[in-house]
CSV table of C-alpha atoms in Angstrom, one decimal:
chain,number,residue,atom,x,y,z
A,130,ILE,CA,0.4,4.3,9.2
A,131,ALA,CA,3.0,2.0,10.8
A,132,SER,CA,4.0,-1.6,10.3
A,133,SER,CA,4.4,-3.7,13.4
A,134,ARG,CA,6.8,-6.0,11.5
A,135,LYS,CA,10.4,-5.5,12.3
A,136,SER,CA,11.6,-6.3,8.8
A,137,ARG,CA,10.0,-3.5,6.7
A,138,ALA,CA,8.1,-6.1,4.7
A,139,VAL,CA,5.0,-4.2,3.6
A,140,THR,CA,3.8,-1.4,1.3
A,141,ALA,CA,1.8,1.0,3.4
A,142,VAL,CA,-0.6,2.3,0.7
A,143,THR,CA,-1.4,0.9,-2.8
A,144,VAL,CA,-3.1,3.2,-5.3
A,145,ARG,CA,-4.7,1.0,-8.0
A,146,PRO,CA,-5.5,2.0,-11.7
A,147,GLY,CA,-8.3,4.5,-11.9
A,148,ALA,CA,-7.9,5.6,-8.3
A,149,ALA,CA,-6.8,9.0,-7.0
A,150,LEU,CA,-5.4,9.5,-3.5
A,151,ARG,CA,-4.3,12.6,-1.6
A,152,LEU,CA,-2.3,12.2,1.5
A,153,GLU,CA,-1.8,15.3,3.7
A,154,SER,CA,0.3,15.5,6.9
A,155,CYS,CA,0.5,11.7,7.1
A,156,SER,CA,3.2,9.7,8.7
A,157,VAL,CA,4.4,6.3,7.3
A,158,ARG,CA,6.9,4.3,9.3
A,159,ASN,CA,8.6,0.9,9.2
A,160,ALA,CA,7.5,-0.1,5.7
A,161,LEU,CA,9.2,-1.5,2.6
A,162,SER,CA,7.7,1.4,0.7
A,163,ALA,CA,5.4,4.2,1.8
A,164,ALA,CA,3.3,3.9,-1.4
A,165,MET,CA,2.9,1.8,-4.6
A,166,LEU,CA,1.4,3.7,-7.6
A,167,HIS,CA,0.0,1.8,-10.4
A,168,ASP,CA,-0.4,2.9,-14.0
A,169,GLY,CA,-3.5,4.9,-14.5
A,170,ALA,CA,-3.6,6.0,-10.8
A,171,GLU,CA,-2.8,9.4,-9.1
A,172,LEU,CA,-1.2,10.1,-5.8
A,173,ARG,CA,-0.5,13.5,-4.2
A,174,ALA,CA,1.4,13.5,-1.0
A,175,VAL,CA,1.7,16.9,0.8
A,176,GLU,CA,3.7,17.5,4.0
A,177,CYS,CA,4.0,13.8,4.8
A,178,VAL,CA,6.8,12.0,6.7
A,179,PHE,CA,8.2,8.7,5.5
A,180,ASP,CA,10.4,7.2,8.3
A,181,ASN,CA,12.4,4.0,8.1
A,182,THR,CA,11.0,3.1,4.6
A,183,ARG,CA,13.3,1.4,2.1
A,184,SER,CA,11.7,3.6,-0.6
A,185,GLY,CA,9.3,6.4,-0.5
A,186,VAL,CA,7.2,5.7,-3.6
A,187,ILE,CA,7.4,2.9,-6.1
A,188,SER,CA,5.5,3.4,-9.3
A,189,ARG,CA,4.4,1.3,-12.3
A,190,GLY,CA,3.3,4.5,-14.1
A,191,GLY,CA,0.6,6.9,-13.1
A,192,HIS,CA,0.9,10.5,-11.9
A,193,LEU,CA,2.7,11.5,-8.7
A,194,GLU,CA,3.0,14.8,-6.9
A,195,LEU,CA,5.3,14.8,-3.9
A,196,GLU,CA,5.4,18.2,-2.1
A,197,ARG,CA,7.0,19.4,1.1
A,198,CYS,CA,7.5,15.9,2.4
A,199,ARG,CA,10.3,14.6,4.7
A,200,VAL,CA,12.0,11.3,4.0
A,201,GLU,CA,14.0,10.2,7.1
A,202,ALA,CA,16.8,7.7,7.3
A,203,PRO,CA,17.3,4.9,6.9
A,204,CYS,CA,16.1,4.7,3.4
A,205,ASP,CA,17.7,3.5,0.1
A,206,VAL,CA,15.9,5.8,-2.4
A,207,VAL,CA,13.0,8.1,-2.3
A,208,LEU,CA,11.5,7.4,-5.7
A,209,LYS,CA,11.6,4.2,-7.9
A,210,LEU,CA,9.6,5.4,-10.9
A,211,ASN,CA,8.5,3.6,-14.0
A,212,PRO,CA,9.4,5.6,-17.2
A,213,ARG,CA,5.7,6.3,-17.8
A,214,THR,CA,5.3,8.2,-14.5
A,215,THR,CA,4.5,11.9,-14.7
A,216,GLY,CA,4.4,14.6,-12.1
A,217,HIS,CA,6.9,16.3,-9.8
A,218,ALA,CA,8.8,16.2,-6.5
A,219,THR,CA,9.0,19.7,-5.1
A,220,ALA,CA,10.5,21.2,-1.9
A,221,ASN,CA,11.0,17.9,-0.1
A,222,ARG,CA,13.6,17.2,2.6
A,223,VAL,CA,15.4,13.9,2.1
A,224,LYS,CA,18.1,12.0,3.8
A,225,CYS,CA,18.9,9.6,0.9
A,226,SER,CA,19.0,9.6,-2.9
A,227,LEU,CA,16.0,10.9,-4.7
A,228,PHE,CA,16.3,8.4,-7.6
A,229,GLY,CA,19.2,6.2,-6.7
A,230,GLY,CA,20.2,4.1,-9.6
A,231,TRP,CA,16.8,4.6,-11.2
A,232,GLN,CA,16.4,7.1,-14.1
A,233,ARG,CA,14.2,10.1,-13.7
A,234,PRO,CA,11.2,9.7,-16.1
A,235,VAL,CA,11.1,12.3,-18.9
A,236,GLY,CA,7.6,13.5,-17.8
A,237,PHE,CA,8.7,13.9,-14.1
A,238,ARG,CA,10.1,17.1,-12.7
A,239,ARG,CA,12.0,17.9,-9.6
A,240,HIS,CA,12.6,21.2,-7.9
A,241,SER,CA,13.9,22.7,-4.6
A,242,ASN,CA,14.5,19.4,-2.9
A,243,VAL,CA,16.9,19.6,0.1
A,244,GLY,CA,19.4,17.0,1.4
A,245,LEU,CA,20.2,15.3,-1.9
A,246,PRO,CA,23.6,13.8,-2.6
A,247,ALA,CA,25.9,16.4,-4.4
A,248,ALA,CA,25.6,14.8,-7.9
A,249,GLU,CA,21.8,14.8,-7.7
A,250,GLU,CA,21.7,18.4,-6.3
A,251,ALA,CA,23.8,19.6,-9.3
A,252,ALA,CA,21.5,17.7,-11.8
A,253,GLU,CA,18.4,19.3,-10.3
A,254,ALA,CA,19.9,22.8,-10.4
A,255,GLU,CA,20.9,22.2,-14.1
A,256,GLU,CA,17.4,21.0,-15.0
A,257,GLY,CA,15.9,24.1,-13.2
A,258,ALA,CA,18.1,26.4,-15.2
A,259,GLU,CA,17.2,24.7,-18.5
A,260,ALA,CA,13.5,24.9,-17.7
A,261,GLU,CA,13.9,28.7,-16.9
A,262,MET,CA,15.7,29.3,-20.3
A,263,ALA,CA,13.0,27.4,-22.1
A,264,ALA,CA,10.2,29.4,-20.5
A,265,GLU,CA,12.0,32.7,-21.4
A,266,ALA,CA,12.4,31.6,-25.0
A,267,ALA,CA,8.7,30.7,-25.3
């Protein structure tokens, strides 16, 4: 999926309430965002490439699973997630901030992502250690 506009002015895919979409081995280029996820919708992206997108996924809620994807530069942030968003980002290769100035929603997990800025990498490692301790205690 690619925009012919030079200004990255479009969202490539919009997942509306009640819909579920699975993207596998897809490429999204030259877009404002690769996907917009609405509350009550589900998106699973596996082994996709987001290239020259200002943001990977913008959510207004819903459930997101981002696995083994690549987010290429230039990008501002991979995920702009509403606090109601659930799911996870696992084993992705990124060339920009995963959350930027946005907060990670409580119901959203991250694990084994590569290429994060140092502060985000440390936070991800700390969350992983906390999750392992909680699992051992249970």
